[in-house]
mmCIF file of C-alpha atoms and ligand atoms in Angstrom:
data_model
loop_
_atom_site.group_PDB
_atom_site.id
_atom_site.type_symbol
_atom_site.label_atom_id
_atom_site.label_comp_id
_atom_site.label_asym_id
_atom_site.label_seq_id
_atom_site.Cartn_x
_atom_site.Cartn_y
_atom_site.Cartn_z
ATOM 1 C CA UNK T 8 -170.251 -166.006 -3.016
ATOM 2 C CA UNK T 9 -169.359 -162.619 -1.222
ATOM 3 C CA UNK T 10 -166.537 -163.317 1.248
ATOM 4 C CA UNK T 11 -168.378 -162.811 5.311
ATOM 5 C CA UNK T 12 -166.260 -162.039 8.203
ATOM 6 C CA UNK T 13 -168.687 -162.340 12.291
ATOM 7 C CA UNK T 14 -167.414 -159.460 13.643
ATOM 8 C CA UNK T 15 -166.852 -159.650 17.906
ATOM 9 C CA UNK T 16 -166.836 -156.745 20.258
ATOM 10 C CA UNK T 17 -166.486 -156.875 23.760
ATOM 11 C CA UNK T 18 -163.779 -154.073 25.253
ATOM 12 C CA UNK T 19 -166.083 -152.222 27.053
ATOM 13 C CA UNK T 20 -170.010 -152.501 28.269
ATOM 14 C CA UNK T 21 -170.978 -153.584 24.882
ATOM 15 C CA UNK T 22 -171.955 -156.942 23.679
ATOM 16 C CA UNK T 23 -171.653 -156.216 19.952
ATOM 17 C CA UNK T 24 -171.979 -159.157 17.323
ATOM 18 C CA UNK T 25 -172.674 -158.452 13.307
ATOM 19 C CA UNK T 26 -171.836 -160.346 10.195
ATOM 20 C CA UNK T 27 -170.647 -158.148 6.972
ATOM 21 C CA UNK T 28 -169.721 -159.202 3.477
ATOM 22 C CA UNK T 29 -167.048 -157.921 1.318
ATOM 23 C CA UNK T 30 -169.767 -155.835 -0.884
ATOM 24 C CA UNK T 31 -170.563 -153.698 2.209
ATOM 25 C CA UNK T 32 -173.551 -155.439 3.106
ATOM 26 C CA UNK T 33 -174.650 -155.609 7.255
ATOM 27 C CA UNK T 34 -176.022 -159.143 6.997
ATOM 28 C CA UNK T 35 -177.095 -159.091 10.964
ATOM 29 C CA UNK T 36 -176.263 -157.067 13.871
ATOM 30 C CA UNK T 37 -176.796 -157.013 17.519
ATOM 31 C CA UNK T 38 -175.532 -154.918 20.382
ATOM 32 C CA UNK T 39 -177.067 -155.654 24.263
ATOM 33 C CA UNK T 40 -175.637 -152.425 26.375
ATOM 34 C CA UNK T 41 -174.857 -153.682 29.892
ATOM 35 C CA UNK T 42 -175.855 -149.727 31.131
ATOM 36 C CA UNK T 43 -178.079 -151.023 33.669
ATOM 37 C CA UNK T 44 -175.636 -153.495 35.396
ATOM 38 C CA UNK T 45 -173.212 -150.437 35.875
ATOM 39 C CA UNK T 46 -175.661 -147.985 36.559
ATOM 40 C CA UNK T 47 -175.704 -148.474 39.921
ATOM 41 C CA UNK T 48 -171.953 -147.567 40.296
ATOM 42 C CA UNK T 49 -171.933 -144.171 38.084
ATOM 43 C CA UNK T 50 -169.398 -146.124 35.684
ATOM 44 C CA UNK T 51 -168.136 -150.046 33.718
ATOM 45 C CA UNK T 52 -167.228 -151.906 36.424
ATOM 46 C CA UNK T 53 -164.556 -154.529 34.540
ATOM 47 C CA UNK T 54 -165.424 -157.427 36.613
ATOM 48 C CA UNK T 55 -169.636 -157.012 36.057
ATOM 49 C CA UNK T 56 -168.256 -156.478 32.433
ATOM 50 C CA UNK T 57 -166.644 -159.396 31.736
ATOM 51 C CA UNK T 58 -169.393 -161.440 33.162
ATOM 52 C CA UNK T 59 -171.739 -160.035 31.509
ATOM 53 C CA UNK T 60 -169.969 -160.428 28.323
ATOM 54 C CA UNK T 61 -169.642 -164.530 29.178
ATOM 55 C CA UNK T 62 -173.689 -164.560 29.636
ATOM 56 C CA UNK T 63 -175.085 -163.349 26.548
ATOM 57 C CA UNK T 64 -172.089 -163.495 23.803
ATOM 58 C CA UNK T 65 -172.576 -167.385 22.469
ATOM 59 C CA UNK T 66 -176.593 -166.578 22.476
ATOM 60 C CA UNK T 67 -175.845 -163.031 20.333
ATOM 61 C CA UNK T 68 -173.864 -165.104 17.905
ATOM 62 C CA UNK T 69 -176.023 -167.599 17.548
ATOM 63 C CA UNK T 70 -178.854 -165.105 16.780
ATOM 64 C CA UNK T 71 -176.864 -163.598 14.394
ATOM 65 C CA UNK T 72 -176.077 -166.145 12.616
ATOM 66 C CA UNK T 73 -179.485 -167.409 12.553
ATOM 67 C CA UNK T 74 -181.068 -163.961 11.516
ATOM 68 C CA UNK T 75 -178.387 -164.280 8.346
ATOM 69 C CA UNK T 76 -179.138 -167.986 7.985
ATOM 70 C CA UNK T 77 -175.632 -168.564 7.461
ATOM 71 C CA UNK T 78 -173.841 -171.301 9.383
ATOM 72 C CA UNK T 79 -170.089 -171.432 10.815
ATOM 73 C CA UNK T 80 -169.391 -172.805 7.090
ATOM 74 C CA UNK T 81 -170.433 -170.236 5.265
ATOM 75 C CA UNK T 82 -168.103 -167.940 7.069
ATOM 76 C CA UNK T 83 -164.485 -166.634 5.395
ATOM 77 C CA UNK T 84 -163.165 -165.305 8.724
ATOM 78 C CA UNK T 85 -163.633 -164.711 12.726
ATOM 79 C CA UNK T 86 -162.906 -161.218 13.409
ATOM 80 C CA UNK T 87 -162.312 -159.715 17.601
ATOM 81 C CA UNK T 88 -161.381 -157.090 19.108
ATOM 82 C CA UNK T 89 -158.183 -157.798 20.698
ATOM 83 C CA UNK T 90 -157.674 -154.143 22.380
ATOM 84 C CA UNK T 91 -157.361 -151.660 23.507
ATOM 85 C CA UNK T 92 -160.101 -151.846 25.992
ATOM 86 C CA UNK T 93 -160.992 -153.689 29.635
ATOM 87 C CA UNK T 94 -158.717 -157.163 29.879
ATOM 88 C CA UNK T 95 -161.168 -159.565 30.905
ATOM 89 C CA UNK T 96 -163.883 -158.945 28.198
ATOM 90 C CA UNK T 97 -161.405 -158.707 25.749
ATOM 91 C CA UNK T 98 -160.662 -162.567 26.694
ATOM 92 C CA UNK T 99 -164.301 -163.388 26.164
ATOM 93 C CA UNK T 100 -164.691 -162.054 22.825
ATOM 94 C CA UNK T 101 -160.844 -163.027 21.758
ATOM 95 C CA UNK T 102 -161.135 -166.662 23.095
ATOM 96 C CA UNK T 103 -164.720 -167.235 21.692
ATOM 97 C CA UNK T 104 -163.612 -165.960 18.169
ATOM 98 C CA UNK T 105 -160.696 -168.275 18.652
ATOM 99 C CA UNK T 106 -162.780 -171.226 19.319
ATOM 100 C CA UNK T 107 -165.106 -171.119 16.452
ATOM 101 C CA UNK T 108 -161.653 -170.683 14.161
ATOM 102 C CA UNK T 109 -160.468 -173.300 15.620
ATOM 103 C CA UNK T 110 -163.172 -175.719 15.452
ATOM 104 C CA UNK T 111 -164.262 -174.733 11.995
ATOM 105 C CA UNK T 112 -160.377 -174.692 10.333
ATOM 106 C CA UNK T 113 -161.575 -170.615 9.978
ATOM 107 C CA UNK T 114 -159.029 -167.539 9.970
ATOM 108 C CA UNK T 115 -158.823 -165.172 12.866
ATOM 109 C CA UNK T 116 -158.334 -161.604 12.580
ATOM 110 C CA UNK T 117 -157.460 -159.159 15.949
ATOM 111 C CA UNK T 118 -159.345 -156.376 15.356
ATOM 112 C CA UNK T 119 -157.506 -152.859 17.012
ATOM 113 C CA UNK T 120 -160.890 -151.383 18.276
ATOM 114 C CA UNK T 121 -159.543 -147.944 17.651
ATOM 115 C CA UNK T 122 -158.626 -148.894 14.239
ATOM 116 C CA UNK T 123 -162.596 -150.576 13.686
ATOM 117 C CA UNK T 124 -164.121 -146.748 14.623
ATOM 118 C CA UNK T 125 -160.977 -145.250 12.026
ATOM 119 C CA UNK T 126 -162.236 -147.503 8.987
ATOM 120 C CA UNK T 127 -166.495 -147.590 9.510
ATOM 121 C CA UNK T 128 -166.909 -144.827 7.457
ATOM 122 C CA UNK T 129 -165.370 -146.952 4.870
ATOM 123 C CA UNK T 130 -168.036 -149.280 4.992
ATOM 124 C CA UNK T 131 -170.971 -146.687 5.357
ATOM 125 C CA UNK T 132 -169.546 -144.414 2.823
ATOM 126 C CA UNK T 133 -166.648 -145.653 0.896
ATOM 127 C CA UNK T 134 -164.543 -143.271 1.791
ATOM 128 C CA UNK T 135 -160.993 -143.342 -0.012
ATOM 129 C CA UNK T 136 -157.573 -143.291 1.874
ATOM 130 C CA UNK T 137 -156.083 -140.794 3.003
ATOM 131 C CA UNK T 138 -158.394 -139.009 5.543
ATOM 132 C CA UNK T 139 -158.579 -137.343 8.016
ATOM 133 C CA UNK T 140 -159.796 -139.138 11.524
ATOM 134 C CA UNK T 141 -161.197 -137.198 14.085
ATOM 135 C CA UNK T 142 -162.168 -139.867 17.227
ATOM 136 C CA UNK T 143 -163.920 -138.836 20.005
ATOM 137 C CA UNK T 144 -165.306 -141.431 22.490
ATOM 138 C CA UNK T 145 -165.344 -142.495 26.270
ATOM 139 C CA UNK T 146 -161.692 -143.309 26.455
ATOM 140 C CA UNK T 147 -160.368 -141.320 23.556
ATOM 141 C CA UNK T 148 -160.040 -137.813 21.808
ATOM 142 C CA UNK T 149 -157.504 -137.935 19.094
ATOM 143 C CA UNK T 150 -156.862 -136.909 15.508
ATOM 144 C CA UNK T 151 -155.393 -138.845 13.232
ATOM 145 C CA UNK T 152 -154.568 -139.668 9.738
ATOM 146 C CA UNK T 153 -155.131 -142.500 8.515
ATOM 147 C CA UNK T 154 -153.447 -143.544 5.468
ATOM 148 C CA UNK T 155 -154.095 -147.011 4.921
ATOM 149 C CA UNK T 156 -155.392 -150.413 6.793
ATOM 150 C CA UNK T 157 -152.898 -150.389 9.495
ATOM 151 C CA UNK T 158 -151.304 -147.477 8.405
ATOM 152 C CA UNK T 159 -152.088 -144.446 11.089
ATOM 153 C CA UNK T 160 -150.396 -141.042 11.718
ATOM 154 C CA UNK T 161 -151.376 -139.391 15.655
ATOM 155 C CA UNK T 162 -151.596 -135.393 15.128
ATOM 156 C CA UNK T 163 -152.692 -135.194 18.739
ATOM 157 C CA UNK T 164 -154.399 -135.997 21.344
ATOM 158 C CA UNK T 165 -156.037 -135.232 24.764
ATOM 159 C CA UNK T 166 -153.597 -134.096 27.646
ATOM 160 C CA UNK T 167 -156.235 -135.249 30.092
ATOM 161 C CA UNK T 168 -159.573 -136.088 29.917
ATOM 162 C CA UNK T 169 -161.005 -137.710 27.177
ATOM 163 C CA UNK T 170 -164.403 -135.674 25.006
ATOM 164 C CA UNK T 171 -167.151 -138.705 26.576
ATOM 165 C CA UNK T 172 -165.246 -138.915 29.873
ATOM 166 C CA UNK T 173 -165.391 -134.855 30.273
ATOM 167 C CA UNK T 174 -169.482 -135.449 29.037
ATOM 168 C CA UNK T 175 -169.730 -137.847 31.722
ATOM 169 C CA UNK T 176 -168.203 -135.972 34.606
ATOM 170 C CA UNK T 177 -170.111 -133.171 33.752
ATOM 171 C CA UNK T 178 -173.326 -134.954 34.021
ATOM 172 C CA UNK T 179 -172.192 -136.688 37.221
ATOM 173 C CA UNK T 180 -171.737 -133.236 38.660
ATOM 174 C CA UNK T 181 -174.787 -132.641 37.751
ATOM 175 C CA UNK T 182 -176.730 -135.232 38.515
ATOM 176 C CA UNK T 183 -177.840 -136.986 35.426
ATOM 177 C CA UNK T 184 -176.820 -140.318 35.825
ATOM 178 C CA UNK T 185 -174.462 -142.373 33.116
ATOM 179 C CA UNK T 186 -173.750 -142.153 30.576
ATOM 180 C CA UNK T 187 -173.845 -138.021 31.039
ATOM 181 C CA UNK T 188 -173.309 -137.792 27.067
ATOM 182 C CA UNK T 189 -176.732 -138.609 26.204
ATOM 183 C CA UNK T 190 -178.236 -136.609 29.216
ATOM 184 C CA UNK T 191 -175.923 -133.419 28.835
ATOM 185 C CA UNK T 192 -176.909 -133.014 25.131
ATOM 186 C CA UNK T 193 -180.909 -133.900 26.009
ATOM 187 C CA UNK T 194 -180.793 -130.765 29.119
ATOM 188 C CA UNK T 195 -178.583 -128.647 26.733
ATOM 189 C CA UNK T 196 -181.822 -128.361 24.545
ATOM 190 C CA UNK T 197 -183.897 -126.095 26.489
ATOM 191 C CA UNK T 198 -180.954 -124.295 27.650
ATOM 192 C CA UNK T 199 -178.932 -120.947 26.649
ATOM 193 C CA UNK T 200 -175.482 -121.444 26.079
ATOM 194 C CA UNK T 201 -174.339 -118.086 26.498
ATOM 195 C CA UNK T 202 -175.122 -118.018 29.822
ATOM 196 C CA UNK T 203 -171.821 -119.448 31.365
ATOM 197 C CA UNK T 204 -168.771 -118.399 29.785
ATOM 198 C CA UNK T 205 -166.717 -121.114 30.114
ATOM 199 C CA UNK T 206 -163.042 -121.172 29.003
ATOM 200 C CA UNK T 207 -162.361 -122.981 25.566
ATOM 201 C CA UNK T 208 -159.293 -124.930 26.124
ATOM 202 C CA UNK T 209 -156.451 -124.997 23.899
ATOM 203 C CA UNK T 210 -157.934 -122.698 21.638
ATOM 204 C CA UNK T 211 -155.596 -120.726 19.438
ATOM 205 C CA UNK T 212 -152.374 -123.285 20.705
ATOM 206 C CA UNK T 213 -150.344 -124.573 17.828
ATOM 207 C CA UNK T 214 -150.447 -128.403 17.424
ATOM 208 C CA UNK T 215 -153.560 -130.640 17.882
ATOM 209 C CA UNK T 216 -153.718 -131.588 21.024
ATOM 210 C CA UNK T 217 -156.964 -130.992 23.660
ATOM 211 C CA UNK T 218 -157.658 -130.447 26.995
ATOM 212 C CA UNK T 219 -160.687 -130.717 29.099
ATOM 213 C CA UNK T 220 -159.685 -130.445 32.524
ATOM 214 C CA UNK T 221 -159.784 -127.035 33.181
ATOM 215 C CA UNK T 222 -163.259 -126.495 31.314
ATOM 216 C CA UNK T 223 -164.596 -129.502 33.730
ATOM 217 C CA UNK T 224 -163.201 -127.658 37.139
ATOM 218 C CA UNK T 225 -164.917 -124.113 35.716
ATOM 219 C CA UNK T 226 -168.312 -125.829 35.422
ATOM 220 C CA UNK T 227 -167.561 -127.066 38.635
ATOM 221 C CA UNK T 228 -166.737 -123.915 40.110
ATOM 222 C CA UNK T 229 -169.811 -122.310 38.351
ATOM 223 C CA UNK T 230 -171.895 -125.163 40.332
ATOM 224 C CA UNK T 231 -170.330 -124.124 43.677
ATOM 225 C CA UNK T 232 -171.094 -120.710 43.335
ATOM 226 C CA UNK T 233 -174.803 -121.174 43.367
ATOM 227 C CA UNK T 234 -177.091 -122.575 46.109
ATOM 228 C CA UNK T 235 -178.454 -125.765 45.204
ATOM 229 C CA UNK T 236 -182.006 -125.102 43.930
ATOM 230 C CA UNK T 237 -180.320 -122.296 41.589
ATOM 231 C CA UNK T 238 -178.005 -125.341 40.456
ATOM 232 C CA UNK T 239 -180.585 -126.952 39.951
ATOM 233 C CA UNK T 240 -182.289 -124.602 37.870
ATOM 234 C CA UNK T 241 -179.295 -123.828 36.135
ATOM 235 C CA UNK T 242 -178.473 -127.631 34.518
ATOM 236 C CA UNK T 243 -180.467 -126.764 31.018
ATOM 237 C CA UNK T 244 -178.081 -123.502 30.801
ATOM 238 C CA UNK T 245 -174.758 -124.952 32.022
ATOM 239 C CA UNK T 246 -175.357 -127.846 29.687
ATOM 240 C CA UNK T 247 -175.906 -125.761 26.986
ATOM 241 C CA UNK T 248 -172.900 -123.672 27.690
ATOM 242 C CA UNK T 249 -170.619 -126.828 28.241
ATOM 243 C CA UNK T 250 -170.876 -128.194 24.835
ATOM 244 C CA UNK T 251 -170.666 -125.066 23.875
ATOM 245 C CA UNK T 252 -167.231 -124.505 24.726
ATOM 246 C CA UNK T 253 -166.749 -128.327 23.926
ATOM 247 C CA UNK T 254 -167.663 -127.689 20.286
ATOM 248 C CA UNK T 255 -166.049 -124.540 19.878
ATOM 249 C CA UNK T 256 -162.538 -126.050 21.330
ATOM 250 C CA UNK T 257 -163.163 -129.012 18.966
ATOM 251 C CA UNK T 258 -163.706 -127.264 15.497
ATOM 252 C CA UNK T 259 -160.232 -125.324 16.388
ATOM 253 C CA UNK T 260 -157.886 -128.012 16.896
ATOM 254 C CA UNK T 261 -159.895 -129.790 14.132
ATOM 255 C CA UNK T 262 -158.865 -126.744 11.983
ATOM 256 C CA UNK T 263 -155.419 -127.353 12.893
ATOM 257 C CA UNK T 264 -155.419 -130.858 11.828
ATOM 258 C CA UNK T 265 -157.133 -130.446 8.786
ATOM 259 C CA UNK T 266 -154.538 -127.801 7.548
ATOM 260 C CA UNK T 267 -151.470 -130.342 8.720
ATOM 261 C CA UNK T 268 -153.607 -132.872 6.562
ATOM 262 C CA UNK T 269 -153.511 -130.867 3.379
ATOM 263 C CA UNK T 270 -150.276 -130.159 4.235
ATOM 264 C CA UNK T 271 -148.883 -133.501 4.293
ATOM 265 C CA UNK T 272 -151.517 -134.189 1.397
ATOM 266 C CA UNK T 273 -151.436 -131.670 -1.102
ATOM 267 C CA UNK T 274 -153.945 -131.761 -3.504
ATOM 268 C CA UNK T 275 -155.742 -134.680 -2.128
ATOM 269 C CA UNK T 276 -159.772 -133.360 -1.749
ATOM 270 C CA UNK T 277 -159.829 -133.766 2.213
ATOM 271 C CA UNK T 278 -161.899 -135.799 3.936
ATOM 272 C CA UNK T 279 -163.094 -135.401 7.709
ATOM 273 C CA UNK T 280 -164.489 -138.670 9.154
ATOM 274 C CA UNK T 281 -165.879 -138.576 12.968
ATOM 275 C CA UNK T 282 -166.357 -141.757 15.146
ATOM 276 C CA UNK T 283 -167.185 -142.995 18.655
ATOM 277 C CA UNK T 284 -169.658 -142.301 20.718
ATOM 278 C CA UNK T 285 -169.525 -138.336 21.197
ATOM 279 C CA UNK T 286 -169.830 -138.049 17.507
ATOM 280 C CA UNK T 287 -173.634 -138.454 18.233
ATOM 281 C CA UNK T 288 -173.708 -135.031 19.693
ATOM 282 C CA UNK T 289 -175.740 -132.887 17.331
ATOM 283 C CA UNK T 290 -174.039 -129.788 18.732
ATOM 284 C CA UNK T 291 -170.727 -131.195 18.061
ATOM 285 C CA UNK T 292 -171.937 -132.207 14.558
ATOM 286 C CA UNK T 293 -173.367 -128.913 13.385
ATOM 287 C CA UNK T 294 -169.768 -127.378 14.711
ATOM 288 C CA UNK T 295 -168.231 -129.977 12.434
ATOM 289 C CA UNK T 296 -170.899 -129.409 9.387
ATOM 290 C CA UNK T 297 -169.839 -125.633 9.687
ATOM 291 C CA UNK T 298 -166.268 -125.863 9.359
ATOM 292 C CA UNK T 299 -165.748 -128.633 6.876
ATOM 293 C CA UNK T 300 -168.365 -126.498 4.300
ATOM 294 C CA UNK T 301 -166.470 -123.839 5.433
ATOM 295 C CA UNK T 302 -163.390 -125.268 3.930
ATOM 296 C CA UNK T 303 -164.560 -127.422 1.026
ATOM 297 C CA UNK T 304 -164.336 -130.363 3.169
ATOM 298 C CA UNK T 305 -166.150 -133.506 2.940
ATOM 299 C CA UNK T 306 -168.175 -134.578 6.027
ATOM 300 C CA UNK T 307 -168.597 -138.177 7.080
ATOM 301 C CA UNK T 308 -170.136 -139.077 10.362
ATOM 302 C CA UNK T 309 -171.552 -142.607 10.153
ATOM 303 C CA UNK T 310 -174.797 -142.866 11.619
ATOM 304 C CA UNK T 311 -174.991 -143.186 15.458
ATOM 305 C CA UNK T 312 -175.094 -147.119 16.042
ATOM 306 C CA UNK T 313 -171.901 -147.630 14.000
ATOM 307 C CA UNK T 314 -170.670 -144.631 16.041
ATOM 308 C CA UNK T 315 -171.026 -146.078 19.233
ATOM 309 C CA UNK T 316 -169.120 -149.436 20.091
ATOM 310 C CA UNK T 317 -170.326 -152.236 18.104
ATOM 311 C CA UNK T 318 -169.927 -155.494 16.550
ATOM 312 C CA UNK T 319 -170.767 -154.295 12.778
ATOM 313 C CA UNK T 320 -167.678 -152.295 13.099
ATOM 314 C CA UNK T 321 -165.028 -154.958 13.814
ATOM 315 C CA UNK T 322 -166.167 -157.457 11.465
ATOM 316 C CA UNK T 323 -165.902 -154.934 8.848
ATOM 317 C CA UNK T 324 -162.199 -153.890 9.908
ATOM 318 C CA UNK T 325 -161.907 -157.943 9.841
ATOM 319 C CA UNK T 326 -162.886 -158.016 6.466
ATOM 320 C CA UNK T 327 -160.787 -155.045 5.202
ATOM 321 C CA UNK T 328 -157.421 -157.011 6.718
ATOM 322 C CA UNK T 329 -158.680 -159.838 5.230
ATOM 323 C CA UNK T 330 -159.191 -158.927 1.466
ATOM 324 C CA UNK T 331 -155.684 -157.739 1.748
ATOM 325 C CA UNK T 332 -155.273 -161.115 2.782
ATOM 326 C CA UNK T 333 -153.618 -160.574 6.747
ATOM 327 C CA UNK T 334 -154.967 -163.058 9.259
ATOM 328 C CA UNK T 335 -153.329 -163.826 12.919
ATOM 329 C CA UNK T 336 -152.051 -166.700 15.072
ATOM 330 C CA UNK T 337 -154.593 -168.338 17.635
ATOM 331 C CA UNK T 338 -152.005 -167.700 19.841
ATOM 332 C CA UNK T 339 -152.547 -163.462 19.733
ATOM 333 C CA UNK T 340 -152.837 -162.114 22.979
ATOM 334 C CA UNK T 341 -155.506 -159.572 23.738
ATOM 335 C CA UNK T 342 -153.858 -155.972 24.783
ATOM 336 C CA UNK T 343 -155.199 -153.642 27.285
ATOM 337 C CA UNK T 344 -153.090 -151.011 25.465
ATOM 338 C CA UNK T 345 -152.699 -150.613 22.025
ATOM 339 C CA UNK T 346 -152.282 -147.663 20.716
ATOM 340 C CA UNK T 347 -153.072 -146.882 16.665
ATOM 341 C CA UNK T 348 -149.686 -145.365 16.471
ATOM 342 C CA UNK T 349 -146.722 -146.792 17.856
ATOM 343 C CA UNK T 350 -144.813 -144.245 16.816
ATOM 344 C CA UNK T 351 -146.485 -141.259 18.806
ATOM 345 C CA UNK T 352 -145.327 -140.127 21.977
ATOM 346 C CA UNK T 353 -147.758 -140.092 24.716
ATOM 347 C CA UNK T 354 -149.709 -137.556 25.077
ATOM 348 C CA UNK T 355 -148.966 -135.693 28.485
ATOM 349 C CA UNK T 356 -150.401 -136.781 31.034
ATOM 350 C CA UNK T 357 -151.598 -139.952 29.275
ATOM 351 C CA UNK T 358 -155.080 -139.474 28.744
ATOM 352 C CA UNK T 359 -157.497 -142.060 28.240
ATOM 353 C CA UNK T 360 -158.273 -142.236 32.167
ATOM 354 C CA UNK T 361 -161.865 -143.031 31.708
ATOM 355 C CA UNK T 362 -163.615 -146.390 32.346
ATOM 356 C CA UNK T 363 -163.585 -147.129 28.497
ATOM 357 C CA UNK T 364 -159.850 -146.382 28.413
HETATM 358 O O1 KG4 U 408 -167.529 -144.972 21.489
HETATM 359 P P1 KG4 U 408 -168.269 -145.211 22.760
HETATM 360 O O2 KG4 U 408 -169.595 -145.908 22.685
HETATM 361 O O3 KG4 U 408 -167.413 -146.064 23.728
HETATM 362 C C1 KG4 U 408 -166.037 -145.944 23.810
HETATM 363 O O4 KG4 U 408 -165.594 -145.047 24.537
HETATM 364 O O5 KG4 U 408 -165.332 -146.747 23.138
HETATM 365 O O6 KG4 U 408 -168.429 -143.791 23.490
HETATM 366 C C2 KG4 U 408 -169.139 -143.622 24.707
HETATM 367 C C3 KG4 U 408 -169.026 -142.178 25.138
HETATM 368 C C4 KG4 U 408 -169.588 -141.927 26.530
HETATM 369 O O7 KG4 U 408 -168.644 -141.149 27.246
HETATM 370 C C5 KG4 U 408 -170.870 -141.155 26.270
HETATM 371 O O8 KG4 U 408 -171.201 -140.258 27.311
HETATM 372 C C6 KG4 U 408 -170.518 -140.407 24.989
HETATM 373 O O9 KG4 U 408 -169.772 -141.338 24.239
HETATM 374 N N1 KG4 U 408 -171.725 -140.003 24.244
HETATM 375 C C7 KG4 U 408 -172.082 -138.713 24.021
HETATM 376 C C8 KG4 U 408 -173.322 -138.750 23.331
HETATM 377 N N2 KG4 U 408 -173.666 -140.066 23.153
HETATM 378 C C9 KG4 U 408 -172.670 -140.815 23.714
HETATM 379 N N3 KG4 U 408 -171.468 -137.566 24.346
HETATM 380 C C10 KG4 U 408 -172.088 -136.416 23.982
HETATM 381 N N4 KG4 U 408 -173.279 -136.357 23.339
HETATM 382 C C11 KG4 U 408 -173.932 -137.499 22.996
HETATM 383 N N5 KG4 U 408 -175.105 -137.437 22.351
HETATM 384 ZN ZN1 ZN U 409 -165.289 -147.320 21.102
#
């Protein structure tokens, strides 16, 4: 029988829970968003996290595992996200996973949450190694290669803000609740994005790194400068011309990576894989489509569920460290901060400020 890792993620506002086997196969899946618990504050509150996490994650896996009909038996591993993310739901998901290992003489594997995103287009798409990693989420915005299972090269990353975080912020300004990604791209729609012309930051700069503070204070300013039923009226158009500058700053440090990648990788057909949650943004997508065709590139953006946090992902990243048969202590402590690689400086200013940071 197929190997089957239960995959656990709680570092954020998602409950996600999912079973996968070794042949690529999503045997059950399940993901309860806590949105409307946090709503109310305009962000994840850790503490309502947590809790929330506690109330509904032994119910999810049991679900799971009945919708599979599979029993703690039939399972070859227990896979968690052990970081980077919020501390206390971390502990949930870590210390559940722990206790079904332990009771059921099973293997544990600490899923890096950053490194679950990296590798899910290896499971939708069996994409080969090298590639080249292009992560944009709430508490992220870096490019990286990725080389192997563990195995992960930084080219750079935000100086400030991360892609979602700037998405959020936006909307906040704006007055479309959280989280703003969703709403930003839904008022974009109907609006012209020529309208504003906001700065695209970093564009041209050697290196990879990106920026969004300065495009976030110009919509800002833009806001200030109207009265507040023009505002108002204005939200389709400054939307629009937001991710507008968003995508085009994107697709140029995305360039850049790209030709470091076949640099570093000569002769090796390139791939691009996107992940986390702003790679939902069809704006962002088509900006992506354009340049990888562009450049003989191949284009993998897994579809939206995977993209966003879930379980599905870290039980495959379980199952890809175990085939290549790694497994940890019970003992591993979960880690607010962990960073894919070690070896890269910090990015200035640190980045990553966001509530999913
Ligand atoms: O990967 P994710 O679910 O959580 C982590 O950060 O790990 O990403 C959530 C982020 C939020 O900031 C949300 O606003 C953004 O992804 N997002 C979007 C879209 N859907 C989600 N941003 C832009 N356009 C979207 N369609
Ligand atoms: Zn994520």
């Amino acid at each position: 029988m197929a190997r089957v890792v239960l995959g656990i993620e709680t570092s954020c506002d998602e409950t996600g829970v999912a079973l996968v086997d070794e042949d690529r196969r999503v045997l059950a899946e399940t993901v309860r968003t806590q949105l409307d618990e946090h709503a109310l504050y305009g962000g994840v509150v850790p503490e309502i996290a947590a809790r929330a996490h506690v109330e509904s994650l032994d119910r999810l896996v049991a679900r799971v595992m009945a919708e599979a009909g599979l029993g703690f038996a039939d399972l070859s591993a227990v896979a968690a996200t052990a970081g980077p993310g919020l501390i206390g739901g971390l502990l949930v998901g870590l210390t559940t996973a722990k206790a079904i290992c332990l009771v059921h003489g099973l293997p544990l594997i600490a899923v890096n949450h950053l490194e679950a995103h990296a590798l899910t287009a290896r499971l939708t798409d069996d994409v080969a190694f090298p590639y080249l990693l292009l992560l944009v989420s709430g508490g992220h915005c870096q490019l990286v290669e990725v080389n192997g299972v563990g195995s992960f090269r930084r080219l750079g990353s935000t100086v400030d803000d991360a892609l979602g975080e700037a998405f959020d912020k936006v909307a906040k300004m704006l007055g479309l609740g959280f989280p703003g990604g969703p709403a930003v791209e839904r008022a974009a729609a109907s609006g012209d994005p020529a309208r504003f012309d906001f700065p695209r930051p970093m564009l041209g700069r050697p290196g990879c790194s990106f920026s969004f503070s300065g495009l976030k204070t110009a919509v800002r300013q833009a806001i200030l400068s109207m009265t507040p039923e023009e505002a108002r009226a204005a939200v389709p158009d400054i939307c629009a011309s937001f991710q507008a500058a968003v995508a085009a700053s994107v697709a140029d440090r995305t360039v850049r990576g790209l030709r470091l990648f076949q640099e570093r990788h000569p002769g090796v057909p390139a791939s691009l894989v996107v992940a986390g949650g702003v790679a939902a943004n069809a704006a962002l997508r088509e900006a992506l489509r354009q340049l990888t065709a562009k450049r003989g590139v191949r284009l993998v953006v897994p579809p939206p569920r995977l993209c966003t946090d879930n379980g599905t992902m870290i039980a495959w990243a379980g199952m890809e460290r175990l085939v290549l048969g790694q497994a940890d202590p019970l003992d591993t402590p979960a880690r607010a901060r962990w960073p894919l690689d070690p070896a890269a400086e910090p990015a200035l200013g640190g980045g990553g400020k966001g509530p999913k940071a």
